[in-house]
Amino acid sequence: MIRMITIVGARPQFIKAAAISRAIRSRFAHDIREIIVHTGQHYDPGMSNVFFEELDIPKENYNLNAGSGSHAVQTAAMLVGIEQILEIEKPHVLLLYGDTNSTLAGAVAASKLHIPIIHIEGGVRSYHKDYPEEVNRLLCDHLSTLVFVPTRSGVESLYKEGFPSDNPGPYHADNPRVYHCGDIMYDNSLYFASIAREKSPILRALGIEGKRFGLVTMHRPNNVDDPKVLGQLFGGFSTLARENNLMLVIPLHPRTAKALESGVDPVIREELKNNALIRIIPAVSFLEIINLETHAEIVFTDSGGVQKEAYYFKKPCVILLEKTPWGELVESGSAILAGSDPARIKHAFHELMAKAGRLQFPDIFGDGKAAYFICEKILENFKPA
């Protein structure tokens, strides 16, 4: 049996881990023993524990409780903790997701101990190293033994960076294997969409069943850490809502809520309070965000995961970034990059609404069975003799 340590620490990783854990339970329980390490990067219960409960992810075996701090402080704490666990458990492989500091810490710790790394959601590139996530992706991919890539363009990016194509095994960090597998987030969106409709009462609780609304999520440091930028975003959304008689539901990431209360101009806060079309609510669970996404008329977000979820549910999306690692969304015409400029956001909104019935959503994220494919390849490459 393969002993596999899985590292999770942030919302997107909990969701991705649900797909792999579900696949292991249903088809690979006798072949793969999964040991889950929660770094504690997201330590707020609304961003962590609820996802384990709601998505039926097995309880973590270890929790490092790393908490917040600068990139260096947070990553260092996780690096020390992960190394200790690797030395205790001696896994055959380490499984990592995405591009967070948890991902980076896991990759560095495992590579130093010569433990093969499996990176899910590899090959994703914005080609913008000002984003810490881009640095984490690059380093993790180049330390990995197996790289599972959600899109064809991601595979091409890795080939351009020198990864071999169709190379024979055995595979290791100096002879990695790239697999185009589709997106496990798509697996989850298909699986949980119907469950969300049945179990999430959020539309009724907010009084928006059957009503037009847009969904807004913001959490990136370049959008929420500068009070002026955050203020102009909230002010722009308040104006957009009034001008278009469109309700905007804005679940607040804890980071954003703190910044709004402590830094944004009181005049803007008062405007938000007095605008009946702005519905600011606490952070929501995965089932709740899925329910909101499937019923929203349009999505505004700086989240890579929410960008893709909007696409899965065939919703137009205004991306609150200057660049996105999911360039396919923009190329399809269903999403527009607008940064944090209210004028650009407004223009993108009107452009997308004008062609809403004619938007195209090509099949670029696989068949919804990526988790099974990944588990099969893990077994194929690492099953003990």
XYZ file of C-alpha atoms in Angstrom:
385
model
C 0.000 0.000 0.000
C 1.220 3.490 -0.857
C 1.612 5.836 2.115
C 0.788 9.287 0.757
C 0.917 12.516 2.721
C -1.438 15.205 1.448
C -0.751 18.834 2.361
C -3.688 21.249 2.632
C -3.913 24.661 4.201
C -6.184 27.003 2.246
C -9.761 26.936 0.974
C -8.993 25.837 -2.621
C -6.882 22.956 -1.339
C -9.625 21.641 0.949
C -11.951 21.562 -2.047
C -9.440 19.849 -4.347
C -8.562 17.353 -1.618
C -12.232 16.360 -1.402
C -12.094 14.965 -4.946
C -8.967 12.860 -4.348
C -10.140 11.620 -0.935
C -13.494 10.650 -2.455
C -11.763 8.747 -5.269
C -9.527 6.901 -2.790
C -12.505 5.869 -0.634
C -14.590 4.698 -3.570
C -11.989 2.859 -5.647
C -8.479 2.852 -4.157
C -8.946 2.282 -0.409
C -6.860 -0.912 -0.458
C -4.041 0.659 -2.456
C -3.508 4.173 -1.072
C -3.323 5.246 2.566
C -3.776 9.012 2.722
C -2.308 10.961 5.651
C -3.659 14.519 5.715
C -1.567 17.377 7.063
C -3.407 20.672 7.610
C -0.871 23.495 7.850
C -3.325 25.913 9.445
C -2.678 28.556 6.776
C -6.423 29.266 6.892
C -7.102 29.112 10.601
C -10.511 30.807 10.698
C -13.196 28.090 11.201
C -15.248 29.627 8.405
C -12.345 29.119 6.023
C -11.182 25.743 7.295
C -13.157 23.386 9.563
C -16.438 23.917 7.733
C -14.873 22.687 4.504
C -13.745 19.413 6.074
C -17.230 18.834 7.462
C -19.204 19.973 4.436
C -17.101 18.248 1.777
C -16.688 15.021 3.760
C -12.908 15.214 3.801
C -11.348 12.829 6.347
C -10.242 14.545 9.547
C -6.633 15.687 9.268
C -4.002 13.527 10.926
C -1.866 16.545 11.790
C -2.563 20.263 12.172
C 0.437 22.583 12.267
C -1.601 25.668 13.288
C 0.805 27.878 11.343
C -1.562 30.844 11.369
C -0.872 34.179 9.757
C 2.297 36.222 9.374
C 4.574 37.398 6.611
C 5.324 35.017 3.757
C 8.664 34.165 5.359
C 7.286 33.627 8.874
C 4.333 31.543 7.716
C 6.317 29.437 5.251
C 9.135 28.828 7.733
C 6.715 27.567 10.403
C 5.112 25.185 7.933
C 8.471 24.022 6.568
C 9.673 23.003 10.032
C 6.420 21.223 10.881
C 6.131 19.377 7.574
C 9.732 18.182 7.747
C 9.140 16.690 11.208
C 6.032 14.845 9.992
C 7.812 13.506 6.922
C 10.579 12.108 9.115
C 8.012 10.425 11.393
C 5.699 9.018 8.709
C 8.288 8.235 5.999
C 5.733 8.394 3.154
C 6.303 6.996 -0.313
C 5.044 10.264 -1.869
C 3.894 13.777 -0.963
C 0.809 15.231 -2.662
C 0.507 18.996 -3.115
C -2.200 21.228 -4.560
C -2.011 24.547 -6.321
C 0.171 27.474 -5.389
C -0.069 28.567 -1.748
C 2.649 28.939 0.877
C 1.565 25.492 2.119
C 2.417 24.125 -1.334
C 5.817 25.774 -1.347
C 6.696 24.579 2.171
C 5.703 21.015 1.339
C 7.717 21.000 -1.877
C 10.891 22.305 -0.237
C 10.636 19.957 2.763
C 10.024 16.845 0.646
C 12.695 17.644 -1.933
C 15.351 17.973 0.767
C 14.383 14.537 2.105
C 14.251 13.028 -1.412
C 10.557 12.172 -1.154
C 8.822 12.190 -4.576
C 6.425 15.094 -5.018
C 3.105 14.916 -6.849
C 1.808 18.335 -7.882
C -1.853 18.669 -8.787
C -2.731 21.780 -10.793
C 0.767 22.089 -12.207
C 1.678 24.050 -15.305
C -0.598 26.972 -14.448
C 1.091 30.243 -15.376
C 0.284 33.950 -15.333
C 3.896 34.854 -16.250
C 3.725 37.554 -13.623
C 6.200 36.949 -10.785
C 4.895 39.869 -8.766
C 2.221 37.406 -7.614
C 3.592 35.156 -4.850
C 1.402 32.348 -6.189
C 3.335 32.358 -9.459
C 6.625 31.898 -7.615
C 5.136 29.028 -5.606
C 3.835 27.308 -8.761
C 7.162 27.548 -10.556
C 9.204 26.178 -7.680
C 6.786 23.356 -6.918
C 6.546 22.208 -10.546
C 10.310 22.121 -10.920
C 10.747 20.031 -7.756
C 8.046 17.509 -8.632
C 8.209 13.959 -9.944
C 4.643 13.790 -11.300
C 2.944 16.975 -12.495
C -0.797 16.777 -13.164
C -1.945 19.604 -15.413
C -5.584 20.689 -15.808
C -5.380 22.214 -19.309
C -3.572 21.698 -22.577
C -2.060 25.189 -22.419
C -0.546 24.285 -19.029
C 1.138 21.263 -20.584
C 2.588 23.464 -23.327
C 3.894 25.896 -20.701
C 5.824 23.098 -18.993
C 7.283 21.882 -22.274
C 8.503 25.418 -22.991
C 10.209 25.414 -19.579
C 12.145 22.267 -20.434
C 9.945 19.484 -19.062
C 10.304 16.343 -21.195
C 7.485 15.025 -23.355
C 6.465 11.331 -23.235
C 9.712 10.377 -21.510
C 10.091 6.808 -20.203
C 10.270 6.043 -16.465
C 11.269 5.529 -13.806
C 10.290 9.073 -12.910
C 12.003 11.305 -10.362
C 12.717 15.006 -9.844
C 15.336 15.004 -12.616
C 13.092 13.015 -14.962
C 9.578 14.267 -14.175
C 6.385 13.098 -15.879
C 3.748 15.532 -17.098
C 0.131 14.346 -17.315
C -2.774 16.250 -18.840
C -5.599 15.178 -16.537
C -8.359 17.796 -16.580
C -9.324 19.815 -13.522
C -10.331 18.182 -10.253
C -12.173 21.385 -9.358
C -14.463 20.531 -12.255
C -14.948 17.062 -10.702
C -16.102 18.732 -7.499
C -18.306 21.323 -9.134
C -20.210 18.603 -10.978
C -20.443 16.462 -7.850
C -21.490 19.177 -5.391
C -23.753 21.378 -7.556
C -26.863 19.260 -6.958
C -25.972 18.796 -3.280
C -25.623 22.569 -2.930
C -29.103 23.125 -4.348
C -30.561 20.737 -1.791
C -28.532 21.593 1.305
C -27.619 25.276 1.026
C -30.446 27.628 2.081
C -28.405 30.756 1.406
C -30.611 32.149 -1.381
C -33.689 31.908 0.833
C -31.809 33.261 3.847
C -30.697 36.307 1.866
C -34.141 36.794 0.325
C -32.791 36.588 -3.229
C -34.483 33.459 -4.570
C -35.632 34.174 -8.113
C -33.996 37.618 -8.138
C -31.239 39.049 -10.317
C -27.914 39.443 -8.554
C -24.191 39.493 -9.140
C -21.584 37.793 -6.961
C -18.421 39.614 -5.822
C -15.417 38.037 -4.074
C -12.160 39.817 -3.211
C -9.204 38.673 -1.144
C -5.938 39.236 -3.066
C -3.423 41.447 -1.242
C -3.143 43.859 -4.185
C -6.895 44.479 -3.927
C -7.555 44.469 -0.186
C -4.350 45.483 1.598
C -4.302 49.071 0.292
C -7.274 50.962 1.826
C -7.432 53.323 -1.161
C -7.684 50.458 -3.669
C -10.219 48.592 -1.551
C -12.236 51.772 -1.089
C -12.370 52.467 -4.806
C -13.465 48.877 -5.443
C -16.311 49.049 -2.937
C -17.286 52.520 -4.133
C -17.275 51.327 -7.742
C -19.454 48.325 -6.937
C -21.925 50.490 -5.040
C -22.246 52.788 -8.053
C -22.515 49.888 -10.498
C -25.301 48.336 -8.428
C -27.305 51.574 -8.331
C -26.839 52.401 -12.015
C -27.928 48.946 -13.159
C -30.449 48.118 -10.430
C -28.470 44.952 -9.810
C -28.069 43.494 -6.364
C -24.479 42.547 -5.541
C -23.840 39.849 -2.941
C -20.363 40.231 -1.429
C -19.195 37.454 0.930
C -16.265 38.922 2.854
C -13.083 36.925 3.240
C -11.848 37.570 6.826
C -8.880 39.486 5.390
C -11.212 41.749 3.405
C -13.606 42.280 6.320
C -10.764 43.412 8.547
C -9.433 45.790 5.892
C -12.888 47.264 5.244
C -13.501 48.034 8.903
C -10.050 49.368 9.726
C -8.885 51.191 6.611
C -11.586 52.217 4.155
C -12.868 55.802 4.132
C -15.885 56.104 6.497
C -17.800 57.914 3.728
C -17.559 54.818 1.518
C -18.524 52.553 4.415
C -21.604 54.692 5.000
C -22.490 54.554 1.305
C -22.311 50.769 1.413
C -24.492 50.662 4.516
C -27.153 52.845 2.877
C -27.191 51.017 -0.456
C -29.948 48.375 -0.332
C -28.506 46.725 -3.444
C -25.221 45.866 -1.690
C -25.453 42.736 0.441
C -22.237 42.282 2.430
C -22.205 38.938 4.235
C -19.623 36.866 6.157
C -17.433 34.321 4.382
C -19.478 31.438 3.005
C -18.922 27.691 2.752
C -18.191 25.848 -0.475
C -21.768 24.658 -0.925
C -22.998 28.193 -0.353
C -20.587 29.730 -2.856
C -21.547 27.051 -5.407
C -25.206 27.893 -4.875
C -24.514 31.601 -5.316
C -22.425 31.000 -8.437
C -25.024 28.815 -10.127
C -27.735 31.451 -9.626
C -25.747 34.668 -10.158
C -26.156 36.646 -13.353
C -22.469 37.601 -13.357
C -19.401 37.024 -11.176
C -16.727 39.553 -10.166
C -13.687 37.960 -8.520
C -9.937 37.955 -7.940
C -10.020 34.256 -6.974
C -8.551 31.744 -9.391
C -10.956 29.079 -8.146
C -14.050 31.253 -8.428
C -13.019 32.302 -11.963
C -13.089 28.676 -13.007
C -16.267 27.872 -11.105
C -18.012 30.726 -12.926
C -16.877 29.143 -16.182
C -18.072 25.662 -15.180
C -21.541 27.102 -14.534
C -21.455 29.175 -17.744
C -21.472 32.563 -16.026
C -19.725 35.680 -17.381
C -16.878 36.778 -15.144
C -15.095 40.081 -14.532
C -11.634 39.229 -13.212
C -10.376 41.782 -10.665
C -6.733 41.235 -11.638
C -4.343 42.481 -14.301
C -3.351 38.928 -15.222
C -4.809 35.492 -14.659
C -3.211 32.056 -14.663
C -6.360 30.861 -16.436
C -5.832 32.646 -19.745
C -8.192 30.178 -21.453
C -11.125 31.902 -19.743
C -10.246 35.255 -21.264
C -9.552 33.673 -24.658
C -13.028 32.135 -24.638
C -14.545 35.607 -24.343
C -16.534 34.673 -21.239
C -14.201 36.534 -18.845
C -12.536 39.952 -18.981
C -9.539 41.223 -17.015
C -10.385 44.527 -15.333
C -7.951 44.954 -12.433
C -9.166 47.178 -9.610
C -10.213 50.165 -11.749
C -13.966 50.859 -11.351
C -14.191 52.292 -14.880
C -12.702 49.131 -16.399
C -14.913 46.940 -14.201
C -17.980 48.870 -15.358
C -16.934 48.594 -19.015
C -16.275 44.838 -18.671
C -19.665 44.371 -17.017
C -21.517 46.074 -19.857
C -19.512 44.253 -22.523
C -20.279 40.857 -20.998
C -23.941 41.651 -20.399
C -24.345 42.796 -24.004
C -23.332 39.368 -25.286
C -24.487 37.212 -22.363
C -26.700 34.979 -24.486
C -23.949 34.423 -27.049
C -21.011 33.607 -24.783
C -19.088 30.415 -25.544
C -17.789 27.976 -22.925
C -15.561 25.441 -24.736
C -14.781 22.156 -22.985
C -11.266 22.902 -21.699
C -11.292 21.383 -18.189
C -11.714 17.683 -18.868
C -14.517 15.206 -18.259
C -15.013 15.497 -14.502
C -13.036 12.316 -13.766
C -9.591 13.796 -13.126
C -9.337 12.424 -9.566
C -9.642 8.813 -10.730
C -7.028 9.361 -13.431
C -4.616 10.889 -10.901
C -5.009 8.003 -8.434
C -4.468 5.459 -11.205
C -1.218 7.153 -12.265
C 0.001 7.393 -8.669
C -0.518 3.631 -8.310
C 1.079 2.942 -11.670
C 4.229 4.815 -10.718
C 4.658 4.247 -6.979
C 2.947 1.042 -5.896
C 5.432 -0.916 -3.752
C 6.587 -4.222 -5.199
